[in-house]
Amino acid sequence: MLGHFKDPGDPRHSEDVEIKWGVHPKGDERTQWVRGEERTALQVLISGRFRLEFPGRSVVLAEQGDYVVWGRGVDHSWYAEEDAVVLTVRWPSLPGYRAGEPPEAPPGDQGPYESGHLVPCPFRGL
């Protein structure tokens, strides 16, 4: 929807924030973990059931409006337990995180409680 991946002349181009609308069929999963994360992220469940994996912990978004927030340094992956739609907001908007691309930061095995900030639940939206 909005981020570094839009053409620079497009009003949706931004290096400060990115917003993505993700439609994931049941069984869809990230092909590799994001390591060396340099962004903060908010992910909100619109519909379905979606699981996020963090080192030593899984968070399942099961009800519309459930969300999770994590910060820099938090490695993660995801899996669609059911057909799911999620809204993801990340800041800043940086290239190099598409599965199959090497991370721009050196890989590390930093857990969510060592560096970065993981909101440790899913929360219900307002």
PDB file of C-alpha atoms in Angstrom:
ATOM      1  CA  MET A   1       0.000   0.000   0.000  1.00  0.00           C
ATOM      2  CA  LEU A   2       2.677   2.464   1.072  1.00  0.00           C
ATOM      3  CA  GLY A   3       6.453   2.328   1.594  1.00  0.00           C
ATOM      4  CA  HIS A   4       9.911   2.354   0.055  1.00  0.00           C
ATOM      5  CA  PHE A   5       8.758  -0.167  -2.584  1.00  0.00           C
ATOM      6  CA  LYS A   6       6.578   2.397  -4.401  1.00  0.00           C
ATOM      7  CA  ASP A   7       8.083   4.570  -7.150  1.00  0.00           C
ATOM      8  CA  PRO A   8       9.645   7.764  -5.766  1.00  0.00           C
ATOM      9  CA  GLY A   9       7.152   9.956  -7.656  1.00  0.00           C
ATOM     10  CA  ASP A  10       4.182   8.072  -6.184  1.00  0.00           C
ATOM     11  CA  PRO A  11       2.564   9.792  -3.164  1.00  0.00           C
ATOM     12  CA  ARG A  12       2.554   6.372  -1.477  1.00  0.00           C
ATOM     13  CA  HIS A  13       6.378   6.268  -1.511  1.00  0.00           C
ATOM     14  CA  SER A  14       7.844   6.590   1.986  1.00  0.00           C
ATOM     15  CA  GLU A  15      11.076   5.641   3.678  1.00  0.00           C
ATOM     16  CA  ASP A  16       9.620   6.542   7.077  1.00  0.00           C
ATOM     17  CA  VAL A  17       6.777   4.014   7.260  1.00  0.00           C
ATOM     18  CA  GLU A  18       5.302   1.157   5.256  1.00  0.00           C
ATOM     19  CA  ILE A  19       1.812  -0.280   5.317  1.00  0.00           C
ATOM     20  CA  LYS A  20       0.986  -3.637   3.770  1.00  0.00           C
ATOM     21  CA  TRP A  21      -2.294  -5.502   3.328  1.00  0.00           C
ATOM     22  CA  GLY A  22      -1.457  -9.203   3.330  1.00  0.00           C
ATOM     23  CA  VAL A  23      -3.831 -11.881   2.040  1.00  0.00           C
ATOM     24  CA  HIS A  24      -2.551 -15.337   3.009  1.00  0.00           C
ATOM     25  CA  PRO A  25      -4.181 -18.672   2.110  1.00  0.00           C
ATOM     26  CA  LYS A  26      -4.247 -21.387   4.765  1.00  0.00           C
ATOM     27  CA  GLY A  27      -0.797 -22.971   5.044  1.00  0.00           C
ATOM     28  CA  ASP A  28       1.054 -19.964   3.612  1.00  0.00           C
ATOM     29  CA  GLU A  29       4.301 -19.370   5.487  1.00  0.00           C
ATOM     30  CA  ARG A  30       7.411 -17.263   5.308  1.00  0.00           C
ATOM     31  CA  THR A  31      10.152 -19.272   3.619  1.00  0.00           C
ATOM     32  CA  GLN A  32      12.837 -18.089   6.041  1.00  0.00           C
ATOM     33  CA  TRP A  33      13.077 -16.195   9.310  1.00  0.00           C
ATOM     34  CA  VAL A  34      13.687 -12.458   9.329  1.00  0.00           C
ATOM     35  CA  ARG A  35      16.987 -12.005  11.148  1.00  0.00           C
ATOM     36  CA  GLY A  36      18.694  -8.780  12.086  1.00  0.00           C
ATOM     37  CA  GLU A  37      15.421  -6.840  12.042  1.00  0.00           C
ATOM     38  CA  GLU A  38      15.982  -3.077  11.905  1.00  0.00           C
ATOM     39  CA  ARG A  39      12.326  -2.016  11.963  1.00  0.00           C
ATOM     40  CA  THR A  40       9.531  -1.804  14.502  1.00  0.00           C
ATOM     41  CA  ALA A  41       6.321  -3.534  13.418  1.00  0.00           C
ATOM     42  CA  LEU A  42       2.639  -3.679  14.238  1.00  0.00           C
ATOM     43  CA  GLN A  43       0.560  -6.504  12.778  1.00  0.00           C
ATOM     44  CA  VAL A  44      -3.254  -6.504  13.068  1.00  0.00           C
ATOM     45  CA  LEU A  45      -5.502  -9.455  12.205  1.00  0.00           C
ATOM     46  CA  ILE A  46      -8.350  -8.454   9.902  1.00  0.00           C
ATOM     47  CA  SER A  47      -9.710 -11.985   9.404  1.00  0.00           C
ATOM     48  CA  GLY A  48      -8.714 -15.640   9.772  1.00  0.00           C
ATOM     49  CA  ARG A  49      -6.043 -17.039  12.079  1.00  0.00           C
ATOM     50  CA  PHE A  50      -2.364 -16.089  11.815  1.00  0.00           C
ATOM     51  CA  ARG A  51       0.609 -17.273  13.877  1.00  0.00           C
ATOM     52  CA  LEU A  52       3.797 -15.281  14.399  1.00  0.00           C
ATOM     53  CA  GLU A  53       6.931 -17.083  15.522  1.00  0.00           C
ATOM     54  CA  PHE A  54       9.541 -15.422  17.688  1.00  0.00           C
ATOM     55  CA  PRO A  55      12.567 -17.073  19.309  1.00  0.00           C
ATOM     56  CA  GLY A  56      11.153 -19.272  22.059  1.00  0.00           C
ATOM     57  CA  ARG A  57       7.567 -18.090  21.596  1.00  0.00           C
ATOM     58  CA  SER A  58       4.552 -18.231  19.273  1.00  0.00           C
ATOM     59  CA  VAL A  59       1.778 -15.624  19.189  1.00  0.00           C
ATOM     60  CA  VAL A  60      -1.538 -16.544  17.555  1.00  0.00           C
ATOM     61  CA  LEU A  61      -3.791 -13.795  16.241  1.00  0.00           C
ATOM     62  CA  ALA A  62      -7.210 -15.459  16.395  1.00  0.00           C
ATOM     63  CA  GLU A  63      -9.878 -12.752  16.644  1.00  0.00           C
ATOM     64  CA  GLN A  64     -10.415  -9.736  14.438  1.00  0.00           C
ATOM     65  CA  GLY A  65      -8.431  -6.848  15.891  1.00  0.00           C
ATOM     66  CA  ASP A  66      -5.833  -9.005  17.674  1.00  0.00           C
ATOM     67  CA  TYR A  67      -2.426  -7.446  17.206  1.00  0.00           C
ATOM     68  CA  VAL A  68       1.219  -7.791  18.127  1.00  0.00           C
ATOM     69  CA  VAL A  69       4.013  -5.221  18.178  1.00  0.00           C
ATOM     70  CA  TRP A  70       7.727  -6.000  18.092  1.00  0.00           C
ATOM     71  CA  GLY A  71      10.832  -3.892  17.785  1.00  0.00           C
ATOM     72  CA  ARG A  72      14.301  -3.813  16.347  1.00  0.00           C
ATOM     73  CA  GLY A  73      16.396  -6.905  16.862  1.00  0.00           C
ATOM     74  CA  VAL A  74      13.440  -9.302  17.140  1.00  0.00           C
ATOM     75  CA  ASP A  75      13.793 -12.219  14.724  1.00  0.00           C
ATOM     76  CA  HIS A  76      10.494 -13.591  13.467  1.00  0.00           C
ATOM     77  CA  SER A  77       8.555 -15.678  10.985  1.00  0.00           C
ATOM     78  CA  TRP A  78       4.858 -16.377  10.331  1.00  0.00           C
ATOM     79  CA  TYR A  79       2.319 -19.028   9.288  1.00  0.00           C
ATOM     80  CA  ALA A  80      -1.332 -18.702   8.179  1.00  0.00           C
ATOM     81  CA  GLU A  81      -3.255 -21.266  10.256  1.00  0.00           C
ATOM     82  CA  GLU A  82      -6.418 -20.375   8.284  1.00  0.00           C
ATOM     83  CA  ASP A  83      -7.052 -18.122   5.297  1.00  0.00           C
ATOM     84  CA  ALA A  84      -6.008 -14.811   6.796  1.00  0.00           C
ATOM     85  CA  VAL A  85      -5.847 -11.099   6.074  1.00  0.00           C
ATOM     86  CA  VAL A  86      -3.392  -8.992   8.091  1.00  0.00           C
ATOM     87  CA  LEU A  87      -2.494  -5.318   8.095  1.00  0.00           C
ATOM     88  CA  THR A  88       1.174  -4.669   8.810  1.00  0.00           C
ATOM     89  CA  VAL A  89       2.719  -1.295   9.648  1.00  0.00           C
ATOM     90  CA  ARG A  90       6.516  -1.049   9.862  1.00  0.00           C
ATOM     91  CA  TRP A  91       8.828   1.836  10.539  1.00  0.00           C
ATOM     92  CA  PRO A  92      11.122   2.820   9.013  1.00  0.00           C
ATOM     93  CA  SER A  93      10.457   1.359   5.558  1.00  0.00           C
ATOM     94  CA  LEU A  94      13.638  -0.451   4.487  1.00  0.00           C
ATOM     95  CA  PRO A  95      14.486  -2.708   1.522  1.00  0.00           C
ATOM     96  CA  GLY A  96      16.017  -6.152   1.971  1.00  0.00           C
ATOM     97  CA  TYR A  97      13.415  -8.090   3.950  1.00  0.00           C
ATOM     98  CA  ARG A  98      11.631  -9.987   1.177  1.00  0.00           C
ATOM     99  CA  ALA A  99      12.035 -13.749   1.707  1.00  0.00           C
ATOM    100  CA  GLY A 100      14.981 -14.956  -0.335  1.00  0.00           C
ATOM    101  CA  GLU A 101      16.880 -11.665   0.023  1.00  0.00           C
ATOM    102  CA  PRO A 102      19.754 -11.552   2.478  1.00  0.00           C
ATOM    103  CA  PRO A 103      19.087  -9.299   5.455  1.00  0.00           C
ATOM    104  CA  GLU A 104      20.835  -5.944   5.380  1.00  0.00           C
ATOM    105  CA  ALA A 105      21.896  -6.247   9.005  1.00  0.00           C
ATOM    106  CA  PRO A 106      24.127  -9.110  10.111  1.00  0.00           C
ATOM    107  CA  PRO A 107      22.086 -12.176  11.120  1.00  0.00           C
ATOM    108  CA  GLY A 108      21.789 -12.798  14.813  1.00  0.00           C
ATOM    109  CA  ASP A 109      19.789 -14.909  17.179  1.00  0.00           C
ATOM    110  CA  GLN A 110      18.499 -12.086  19.318  1.00  0.00           C
ATOM    111  CA  GLY A 111      15.401 -12.944  21.261  1.00  0.00           C
ATOM    112  CA  PRO A 112      12.567 -10.526  21.892  1.00  0.00           C
ATOM    113  CA  TYR A 113      13.536  -9.967  25.505  1.00  0.00           C
ATOM    114  CA  GLU A 114      17.238  -9.327  24.865  1.00  0.00           C
ATOM    115  CA  SER A 115      16.831  -6.418  22.474  1.00  0.00           C
ATOM    116  CA  GLY A 116      13.775  -4.962  20.870  1.00  0.00           C
ATOM    117  CA  HIS A 117      10.307  -4.887  22.283  1.00  0.00           C
ATOM    118  CA  LEU A 118       7.737  -7.622  21.887  1.00  0.00           C
ATOM    119  CA  VAL A 119       4.254  -6.993  23.167  1.00  0.00           C
ATOM    120  CA  PRO A 120       3.751 -10.389  24.837  1.00  0.00           C
ATOM    121  CA  CYS A 121       0.176 -11.310  23.940  1.00  0.00           C
ATOM    122  CA  PRO A 122      -2.215 -10.746  21.314  1.00  0.00           C
ATOM    123  CA  PHE A 123      -4.297  -7.773  22.301  1.00  0.00           C
ATOM    124  CA  ARG A 124      -7.891  -7.137  21.376  1.00  0.00           C
ATOM    125  CA  GLY A 125      -8.382  -4.023  19.304  1.00  0.00           C
ATOM    126  CA  LEU A 126     -10.391  -1.104  20.608  1.00  0.00           C
TER     127      LEU A 126
END
